[in-house]
Amino acid sequence: MAEPEFEPFKLEIERLYVHENNTLAHVKEYMESKYSLVKSTSQYSRQLKKWGFAKGHIKAAEWNWIGDKMNKRKLNEDKESEFHIGGNQVDIPKVKKAKYREAYSSSIARFGPSPNTPEGLLVCTPTSPGMHLIWNGATPWLRFVKLLNDNQNGEASSPSSSLTIRTPRDFDALSRTVNHELMHRLSTIIPWDKLNHPPNIHSSSRTSAALSILMPEEFAGQHDIFSTTLTSSANGRKNRFGLELFLLSNNITSQGSRGRTEESIKQDDERVIQMLSDSGWKDLKHIQILLSTREPTAEAIAERVFSSALRLIDVDAVKMMLEAGMDPNNPLIEAIPHGVLTPLQFAARSQHERSGELIDILISHGADVDYSCNDYPPLFYAIHNDKSSHMYTLMSHGAIATSSCLSAATGLKDIEAFIRIADSCVDVNARTGWQSPSALAEAVEHQNIEMIQILLSKGANVNDLVAIEFEGDITTTTVLGRGVQSHSINVIRALLVGCDELNPEFDGLPYVSPIVLAMGRENIEVTLSLLQAGVDIKLADGQGEMTLLERATEKRLSVALCKILIDYGAQIDRPISDEKCDSSPLQIALKHKSVEVVELLINAGARLNDEYNKPPYSALGAALEHGDVILINRLLTAGATFVGSKLQKVGSLGTAMYLQASGILKGILKGSGRKILAAALLDKNFNPDLVQYLLEHDADHGDDTQSDKSTPSKQSPLGAAIRARKFDLAKTLLDRGAVVTDIILADAVGEDSSFLEHLLARFRGSAPTAVGAAIQHGEYLDLFQEAGVDPTGVPQSFEQGWYCWDELEFELPPPESVLEIAVVSGESETVQILLEWKPWTPRLIGRALTFAILLQLRGLAELILPFNPDHTQEITIKYGSYEDDLGEVIGEKETYTPLQAAVKEQMIPIARELMEKGDVDHLGDGARRRTALQHAVEKGNMELINLLLDHQAKVDGPPARDGGATAFQIACLKGYIGIARRLLDLGANVNEAPAEREGRTALQGAAEYGRIDMLQILLDEGALIVGDGEPQYRKAVELAERNGHHAAARLMKSWRQTVSLSPSAQ
């Protein structure tokens, strides 16, 4: 069996081997008998080492090392110490006791070299949030937590005291494993890198720091106590359960870099229901008590539990909660990719075998069969997911078939069901939104002729507009046009029967005619049907970037189809005007060597001597570039005379000789000789006689030599010869006066080294492109340095891109110096050589530094820092688009200064040095920009936050205009209640205005993400919800309800009522 087969049993093996201290032989025997996991002892040993599982027994010598290390770190570095073995933290009291009993250290030992670290032991500096906060008992959580008591004082039972926690029988055995999972999860909620680095250790200080950021304390030091008592004790279990409830009530979950996924939601749901079951709360009594408290925390917990039960189709739990009083109509079910749904909407879309039972239960408890929190009722989801049983159940309870239901029904296979829905739909032409397709358009999409006919018989409009993508833009066509895109003649005929007006007017709206769309594919029958029915060809010819014949010839459609277009009056040429056209049907046909189409167009009267804006600039020029004798002769016979002087290539030696005989070769070579010669050198059917003929006529001395320094190498004869590895010809060109440029040198890098030296001997000046190429190839840099080449200047773009980090999630901007190319290469030696080669401006050094930071190359960043970088330099990167569970996510651009990048990447030593010299409050222009403090808060990195505050960073630094947020607003929407409290204590404004675009106030951000306790703090601190605060309040309530956080919405509504009744509010 392969090693991955160990993974499903990781927690069980950890429990048996590490926490219960069983021998490896016992673990092996137990796993084999219970799980049929047959592995050898050596395989177990390798896997245990891979996981980092160790027993944790500490020998006397190791105690000595621990004591010695603790003393040295305290005396020499003023650092506290935290020790770990096998991922588990060594108990501090044991360390202290051993320090005096077995680890006495002499002065020599304290200051002398340390012995090697014993295998399995790890020392870390304890993580500290560096803040001391005072909490009052008014937050919802601190009020609710009083309900979580165990009646330990013998008090009389009350409703609140009934919320006790049961201890399962096997809890002790599993508790440490569960604790470790919880500690790991906390470190993934907050992206502060110190919380999960080094990985695979279970640190009390990390846990305490995370709790300080996320959760208020009942008393000072509570988090420290809790973090050290994540054990199997009763108090530990209670605290752990309390923490889980707090995270649940404030909607704080762990997630990946790309947000919530279906898998992560499922894992959270399973943990919630399991936690409820383990604690003894999964019964009617506890849920009734929970709801009866009327506490926002209790209501939020109930909402989250109800959501989890629904998503898991836990029918018994859902029924129990409905009986306890849960509202069956509250839209609170997060369902990717649909957003937030009502319970009935969610159940109707489910494919689970018990989803029908769930629908019955919801309806029996008062669920409204037509209520939706969007434009799609439960019936739509049942139809969309082809659940006929759900559909009939909902309709039997009076569900109304809306336009969205009818559109969805076009995907059904059951025609009788479709007819029933169509018969009950009041308006078959109604649409959910103007961009949503009509039912007829959807039936066309499915190419269902019978449904199309049914809809047409009920008055469906063939000329309804449908949004389509056309020529890289979004425009519209009719349903008939959409039918043409289906390429089904039967669909088109069915639509034509029901279409009274084939050429509708749309009052200036962007519109594409069906006949234009017919040019997307060879289909004479479709085209002819449209034209015979009366579609206006003149109207179609003026739409888009090309005429109908240009489209037909570009798509290489048949001569017969082109003839039909001509017979029905399609434009053969565009109207004559002062402005030149880019092309014509004739030129396109010549480009594709379509002899029969060329003949057809010539016979139809196509103009032969037009000059065009784009290569090859003339019809005869197109034929000459191909060297096609038949086409050349046909054009000449028909009267073509104009060639122009901008040919890109000459198709053959015969063509070149023809041009010479005609007396026009000299003029052509004067204007385009170098390009023509370069093309001949690079031609896959290389003809040495043609190259020789062109050289004899001085093609390499054309007027385009003046652009040598910027000419792409493929258009330069010398560059082309090098790329084609024809070094003899390259030397010939050099002898004839070819100039060695930066780009030419770049082409030679990676080829023959002796030839490169030959070129370098002829070169003087700056060659950043060539030096960049040498860096990329990892060789030849010494040749450039020895030749005295200047590496400064802007490197030209490379065709293959200038960096190739497959794992990079973003695109870097083009390099402005070879320093940036060297940084991307990751070679510190190369960067050092360049820094010492020539003086560099602070601007360029600043850019290189930012590159190094963004690429997380700490060593290179530290190397560049002493060379006086400009701290104001900004680098803009672009994240690529990607697909997630919600669909396509369009990549965004982000801009950073060195300090902003260092804070974002959590490079603390570099950030600290940059803070000493730069503006810590700089924001800059651009969407989603952040100040350094805003970045630090987003990462939850208290060390950086404290550093920035020590350097006088503004607590209320302004947000970026588009997608920005203040540090305080970020803390509120993230749920970092400890950071928010710290910023409030420093004067943060709870009513700071949001970003102009895509912004949120602190109250709105907390409401949108369901941060119950944060909302209460904001309200206590004076968040405005009446008067000038009315718009903020309404938006906050809307955001909370839209995202399923109804307890948060009720909290704000209740508080507003209190404020409105207050005399001070009058």
Tab-separated table of N, CA and C in Angstrom, residues 1009-1056:
chain	number	residue	atom	x	y	z
A	1009	TYR	N	-20.324	40.993	7.429
A	1009	TYR	CA	-19.687	39.720	7.744
A	1009	TYR	C	-20.200	39.102	9.055
A	1010	GLY	N	-21.238	39.686	9.629
A	1010	GLY	CA	-21.869	39.065	10.797
A	1010	GLY	C	-21.040	39.099	12.055
A	1011	ARG	N	-20.271	40.175	12.295
A	1011	ARG	CA	-19.431	40.276	13.490
A	1011	ARG	C	-20.258	40.883	14.631
A	1012	ILE	N	-20.982	40.044	15.338
A	1012	ILE	CA	-21.923	40.476	16.373
A	1012	ILE	C	-21.259	41.351	17.437
A	1013	ASP	N	-20.163	40.872	18.006
A	1013	ASP	CA	-19.520	41.616	19.090
A	1013	ASP	C	-18.899	42.913	18.604
A	1014	MET	N	-18.376	42.894	17.400
A	1014	MET	CA	-17.818	44.116	16.834
A	1014	MET	C	-18.916	45.165	16.654
A	1015	LEU	N	-20.086	44.738	16.212
A	1015	LEU	CA	-21.199	45.671	16.037
A	1015	LEU	C	-21.546	46.341	17.365
A	1016	GLN	N	-21.613	45.543	18.425
A	1016	GLN	CA	-21.966	46.107	19.732
A	1016	GLN	C	-20.934	47.137	20.173
A	1017	ILE	N	-19.663	46.831	19.987
A	1017	ILE	CA	-18.613	47.783	20.367
A	1017	ILE	C	-18.755	49.079	19.571
A	1018	LEU	N	-19.005	48.952	18.279
A	1018	LEU	CA	-19.165	50.146	17.440
A	1018	LEU	C	-20.346	50.989	17.901
A	1019	LEU	N	-21.446	50.335	18.218
A	1019	LEU	CA	-22.620	51.066	18.690
A	1019	LEU	C	-22.339	51.721	20.031
A	1020	ASP	N	-21.648	50.995	20.908
A	1020	ASP	CA	-21.282	51.571	22.208
A	1020	ASP	C	-20.359	52.778	22.054
A	1021	GLU	N	-19.512	52.730	21.020
A	1021	GLU	CA	-18.525	53.787	20.818
A	1021	GLU	C	-19.064	54.952	19.995
A	1022	GLY	N	-20.363	54.899	19.657
A	1022	GLY	CA	-20.971	56.056	19.008
A	1022	GLY	C	-21.151	55.977	17.512
A	1023	ALA	N	-21.183	54.779	16.954
A	1023	ALA	CA	-21.476	54.668	15.516
A	1023	ALA	C	-22.845	55.282	15.239
A	1024	LEU	N	-22.917	56.195	14.297
A	1024	LEU	CA	-24.150	56.930	14.027
A	1024	LEU	C	-25.149	56.059	13.275
A	1025	ILE	N	-26.388	56.009	13.810
A	1025	ILE	CA	-27.426	55.229	13.126
A	1025	ILE	C	-28.725	56.016	12.975
A	1026	VAL	N	-28.736	57.259	13.454
A	1026	VAL	CA	-29.872	58.152	13.238
A	1026	VAL	C	-29.331	59.477	12.725
A	1027	GLY	N	-30.209	60.305	12.202
A	1027	GLY	CA	-29.767	61.596	11.689
A	1027	GLY	C	-28.803	61.415	10.533
A	1028	ASP	N	-27.592	61.957	10.682
A	1028	ASP	CA	-26.581	61.826	9.615
A	1028	ASP	C	-26.157	60.378	9.410
A	1029	GLY	N	-26.417	59.552	10.440
A	1029	GLY	CA	-26.033	58.146	10.329
A	1029	GLY	C	-27.088	57.258	9.722
A	1030	GLU	N	-28.226	57.832	9.325
A	1030	GLU	CA	-29.320	57.029	8.778
A	1030	GLU	C	-28.900	56.217	7.541
A	1031	PRO	N	-28.225	56.835	6.546
A	1031	PRO	CA	-27.801	56.038	5.365
A	1031	PRO	C	-26.865	54.895	5.749
A	1032	GLN	N	-25.929	55.167	6.688
A	1032	GLN	CA	-25.014	54.113	7.130
A	1032	GLN	C	-25.793	52.974	7.767
A	1033	TYR	N	-26.755	53.307	8.591
A	1033	TYR	CA	-27.553	52.295	9.289
A	1033	TYR	C	-28.325	51.434	8.294
A	1034	ARG	N	-29.010	52.074	7.359
A	1034	ARG	CA	-29.830	51.325	6.401
A	1034	ARG	C	-28.970	50.382	5.554
A	1035	LYS	N	-27.818	50.876	5.127
A	1035	LYS	CA	-26.912	50.043	4.330
A	1035	LYS	C	-26.380	48.876	5.168
A	1036	ALA	N	-26.063	49.134	6.425
A	1036	ALA	CA	-25.537	48.072	7.297
A	1036	ALA	C	-26.579	46.977	7.503
A	1037	VAL	N	-27.831	47.355	7.748
A	1037	VAL	CA	-28.893	46.365	7.924
A	1037	VAL	C	-29.101	45.575	6.643
A	1038	GLU	N	-29.097	46.291	5.515
A	1038	GLU	CA	-29.267	45.613	4.220
A	1038	GLU	C	-28.161	44.597	3.976
A	1039	LEU	N	-26.918	44.976	4.265
A	1039	LEU	CA	-25.790	44.065	4.056
A	1039	LEU	C	-25.876	42.847	4.967
A	1040	ALA	N	-26.272	43.067	6.211
A	1040	ALA	CA	-26.394	41.950	7.149
A	1040	ALA	C	-27.458	40.968	6.675
A	1041	GLU	N	-28.620	41.476	6.294
A	1041	GLU	CA	-29.715	40.602	5.882
A	1041	GLU	C	-29.395	39.914	4.560
A	1042	ARG	N	-28.777	40.641	3.635
A	1042	ARG	CA	-28.438	40.057	2.338
A	1042	ARG	C	-27.469	38.885	2.488
A	1043	ASN	N	-26.639	38.927	3.506
A	1043	ASN	CA	-25.653	37.870	3.702
A	1043	ASN	C	-26.061	36.860	4.775
A	1044	GLY	N	-27.333	36.905	5.175
A	1044	GLY	CA	-27.851	35.882	6.083
A	1044	GLY	C	-27.546	36.098	7.543
A	1045	HIS	N	-27.162	37.334	7.941
A	1045	HIS	CA	-26.818	37.607	9.343
A	1045	HIS	C	-27.973	38.374	9.997
A	1046	HIS	N	-29.063	37.686	10.216
A	1046	HIS	CA	-30.276	38.344	10.713
A	1046	HIS	C	-30.161	38.728	12.177
A	1047	ALA	N	-29.403	37.965	12.952
A	1047	ALA	CA	-29.182	38.347	14.352
A	1047	ALA	C	-28.445	39.682	14.413
A	1048	ALA	N	-27.497	39.884	13.523
A	1048	ALA	CA	-26.767	41.153	13.469
A	1048	ALA	C	-27.709	42.284	13.081
A	1049	ALA	N	-28.582	42.029	12.120
A	1049	ALA	CA	-29.550	43.048	11.706
A	1049	ALA	C	-30.491	43.400	12.857
A	1050	ARG	N	-30.953	42.369	13.577
A	1050	ARG	CA	-31.860	42.635	14.706
A	1050	ARG	C	-31.161	43.426	15.810
A	1051	LEU	N	-29.898	43.129	16.036
A	1051	LEU	CA	-29.139	43.877	17.044
A	1051	LEU	C	-29.132	45.366	16.706
A	1052	MET	N	-28.862	45.689	15.443
A	1052	MET	CA	-28.827	47.099	15.036
A	1052	MET	C	-30.207	47.739	15.110
A	1053	LYS	N	-31.236	46.994	14.706
A	1053	LYS	CA	-32.606	47.540	14.763
A	1053	LYS	C	-33.017	47.812	16.205
A	1054	SER	N	-32.679	46.870	17.087
A	1054	SER	CA	-33.022	47.036	18.493
A	1054	SER	C	-32.297	48.238	19.093
A	1055	TRP	N	-31.027	48.371	18.755
A	1055	TRP	CA	-30.247	49.502	19.273
A	1055	TRP	C	-30.799	50.820	18.751
A	1056	ARG	N	-31.224	50.839	17.520
A	1056	ARG	CA	-31.779	52.071	16.943
A	1056	ARG	C	-33.065	52.475	17.646
